[in-house]
Short mmCIF file of C-alpha atoms in Angstrom, two decimals:
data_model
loop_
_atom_site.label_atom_id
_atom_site.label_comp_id
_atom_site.label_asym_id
_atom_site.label_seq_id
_atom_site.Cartn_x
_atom_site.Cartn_y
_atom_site.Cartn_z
CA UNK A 17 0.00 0.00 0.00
CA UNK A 18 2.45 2.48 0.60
CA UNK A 19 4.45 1.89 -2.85
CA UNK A 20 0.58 3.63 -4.04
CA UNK A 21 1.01 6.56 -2.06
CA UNK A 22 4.52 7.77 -3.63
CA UNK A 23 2.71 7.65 -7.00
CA UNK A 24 0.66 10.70 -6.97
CA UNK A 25 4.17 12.42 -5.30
CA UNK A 26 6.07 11.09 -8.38
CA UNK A 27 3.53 12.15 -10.80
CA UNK A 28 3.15 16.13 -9.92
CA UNK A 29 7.03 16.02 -9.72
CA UNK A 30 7.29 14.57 -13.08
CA UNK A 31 4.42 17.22 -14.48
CA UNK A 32 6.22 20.38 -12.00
CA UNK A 33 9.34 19.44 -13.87
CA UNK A 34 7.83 19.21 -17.33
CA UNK A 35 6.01 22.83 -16.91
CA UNK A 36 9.36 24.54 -15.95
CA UNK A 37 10.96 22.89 -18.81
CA UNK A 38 8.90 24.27 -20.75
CA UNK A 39 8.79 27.36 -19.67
CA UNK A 40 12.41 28.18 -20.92
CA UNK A 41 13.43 28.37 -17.63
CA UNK A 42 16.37 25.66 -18.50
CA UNK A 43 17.41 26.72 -22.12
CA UNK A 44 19.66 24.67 -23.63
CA UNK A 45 22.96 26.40 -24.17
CA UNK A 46 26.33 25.45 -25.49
CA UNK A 47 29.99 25.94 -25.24
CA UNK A 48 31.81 27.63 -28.07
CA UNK A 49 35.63 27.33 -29.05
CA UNK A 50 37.56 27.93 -31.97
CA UNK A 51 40.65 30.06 -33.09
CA UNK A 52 41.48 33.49 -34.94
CA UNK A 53 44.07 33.55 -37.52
CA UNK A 54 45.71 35.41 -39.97
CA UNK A 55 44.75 34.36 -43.69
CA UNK A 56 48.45 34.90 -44.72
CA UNK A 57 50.97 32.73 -42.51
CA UNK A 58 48.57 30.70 -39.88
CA UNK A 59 48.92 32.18 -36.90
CA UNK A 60 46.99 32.97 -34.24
CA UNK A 61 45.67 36.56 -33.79
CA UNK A 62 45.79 37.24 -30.18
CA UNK A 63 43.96 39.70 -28.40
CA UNK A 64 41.19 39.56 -30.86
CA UNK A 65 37.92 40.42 -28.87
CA UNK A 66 35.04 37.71 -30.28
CA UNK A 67 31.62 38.20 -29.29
CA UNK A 68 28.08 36.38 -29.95
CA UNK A 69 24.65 35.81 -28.00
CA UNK A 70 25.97 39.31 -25.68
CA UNK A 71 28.61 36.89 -24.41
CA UNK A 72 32.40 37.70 -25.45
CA UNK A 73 36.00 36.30 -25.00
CA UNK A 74 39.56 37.37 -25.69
CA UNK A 75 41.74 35.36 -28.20
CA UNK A 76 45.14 33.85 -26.50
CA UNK A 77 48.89 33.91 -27.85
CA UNK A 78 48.14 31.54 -29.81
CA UNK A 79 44.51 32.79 -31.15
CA UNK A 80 42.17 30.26 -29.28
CA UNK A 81 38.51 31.46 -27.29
CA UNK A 82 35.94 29.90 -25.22
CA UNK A 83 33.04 30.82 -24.54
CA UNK A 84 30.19 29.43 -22.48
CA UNK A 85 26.20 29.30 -22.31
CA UNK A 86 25.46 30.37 -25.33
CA UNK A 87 21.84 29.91 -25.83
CA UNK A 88 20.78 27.46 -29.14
CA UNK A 89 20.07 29.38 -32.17
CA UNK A 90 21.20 31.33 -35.34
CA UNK A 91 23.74 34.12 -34.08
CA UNK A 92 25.93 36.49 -35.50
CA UNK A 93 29.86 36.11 -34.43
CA UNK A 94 31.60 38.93 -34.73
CA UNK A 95 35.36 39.15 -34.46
CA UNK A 96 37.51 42.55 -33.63
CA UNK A 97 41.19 42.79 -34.22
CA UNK A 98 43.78 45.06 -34.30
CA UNK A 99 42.81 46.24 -38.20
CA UNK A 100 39.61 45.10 -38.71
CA UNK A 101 36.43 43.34 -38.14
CA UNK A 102 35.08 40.01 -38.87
CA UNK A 103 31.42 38.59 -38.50
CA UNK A 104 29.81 35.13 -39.72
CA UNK A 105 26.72 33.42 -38.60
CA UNK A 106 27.08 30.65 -36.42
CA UNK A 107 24.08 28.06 -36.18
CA UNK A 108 24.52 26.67 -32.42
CA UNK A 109 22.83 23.76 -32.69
CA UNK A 110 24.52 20.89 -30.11
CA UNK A 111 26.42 21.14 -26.87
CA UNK A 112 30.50 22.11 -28.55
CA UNK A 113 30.35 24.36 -31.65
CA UNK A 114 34.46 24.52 -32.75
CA UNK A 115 34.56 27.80 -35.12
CA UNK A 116 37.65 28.66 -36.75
CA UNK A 117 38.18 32.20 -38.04
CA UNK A 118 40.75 33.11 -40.55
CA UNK A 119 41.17 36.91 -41.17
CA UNK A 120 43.41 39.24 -43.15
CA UNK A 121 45.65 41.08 -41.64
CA UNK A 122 45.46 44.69 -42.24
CA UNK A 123 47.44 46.73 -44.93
CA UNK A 124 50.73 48.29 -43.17
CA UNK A 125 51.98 51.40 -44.61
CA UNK A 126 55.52 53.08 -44.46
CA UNK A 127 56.94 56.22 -45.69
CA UNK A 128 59.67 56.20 -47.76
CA UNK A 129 62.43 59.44 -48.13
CA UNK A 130 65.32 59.99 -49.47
CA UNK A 131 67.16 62.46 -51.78
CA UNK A 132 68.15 61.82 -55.18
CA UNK A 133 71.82 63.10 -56.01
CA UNK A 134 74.08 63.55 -59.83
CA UNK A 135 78.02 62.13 -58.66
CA UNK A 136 78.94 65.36 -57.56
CA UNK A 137 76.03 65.63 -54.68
CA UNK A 138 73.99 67.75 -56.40
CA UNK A 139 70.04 67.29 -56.20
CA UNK A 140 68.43 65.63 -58.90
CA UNK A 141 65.40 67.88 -59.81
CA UNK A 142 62.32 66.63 -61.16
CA UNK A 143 62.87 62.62 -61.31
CA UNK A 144 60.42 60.15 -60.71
CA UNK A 145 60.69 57.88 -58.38
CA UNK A 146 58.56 54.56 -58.36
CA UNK A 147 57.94 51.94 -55.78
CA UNK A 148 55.62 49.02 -55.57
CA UNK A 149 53.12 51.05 -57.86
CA UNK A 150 53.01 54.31 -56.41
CA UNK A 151 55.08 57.53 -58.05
CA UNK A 152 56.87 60.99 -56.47
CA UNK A 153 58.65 63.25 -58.22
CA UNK A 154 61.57 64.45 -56.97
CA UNK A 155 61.53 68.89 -56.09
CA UNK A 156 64.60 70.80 -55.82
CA UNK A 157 65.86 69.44 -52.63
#
């Protein structure tokens, strides 16, 4: 008789637990890691700040992020790095979602002077000078 008695116990526990469920109150979420590198040589782009879902993470030395409880669902990742900004969508779909990122590093620039001079260290007035597709022309100094 008393095995009877635990039955209507088990049975609003089993329906209490069933109405939370459903209630969202236990999404499911999931666990994402992955690295950031550079398109051109492979390596990982550290410091990179990655963010989906409002959650965010900070790329090692070596490139590599975690981040945790990020609900199920479509989600933009976006990806900030010294140069630039990346963003893909990422369909979080099962407990570990591994996303690899490979970006391009930005365009470094440099100036170039110099003075242009005949044998006898006199300025050369009005050459041009090219280098890797770009043009100056020299003045009088």
């Amino acid at each position: 008789m008393k095995k009877y008695r635990l039955l209507p116990f088990i049975l609003v526990l089993l329906a209490l637990t069933l109405v939370v469920s459903g209630c969202g109150l236990f999404k499911k979420t999931a666990t994402i890691t992955g690295t950031v590198k550079w398109s051109d040589d492979d390596t990982g782009v550290a410091g990179a700040e990655v963010s989906i879902a409002g959650l965010s993470a900070t790329t090692n030395a070596d490139g590599a992020f975690f981040i945790s409880k990020v609900p199920y669902g479509e989600h933009e990742l976006e990806v900030t790095y010294e140069g630039g900004v990346h963003t893909q969508t990422v369909v979080v779909d099962k407990k570990d979602v591994v996303v690899d990122i490979i970006v391009d590093k930005p365009i470094e620039y440099a100036t170039v002077s110099g003075t242009l001079t005949w044998d006898d260290s006199s300025s050369i007035t009005g050459a041009t000078v090219l280098l890797a597709g770009l043009s100056a022309t020299t003045g009088s100094d």
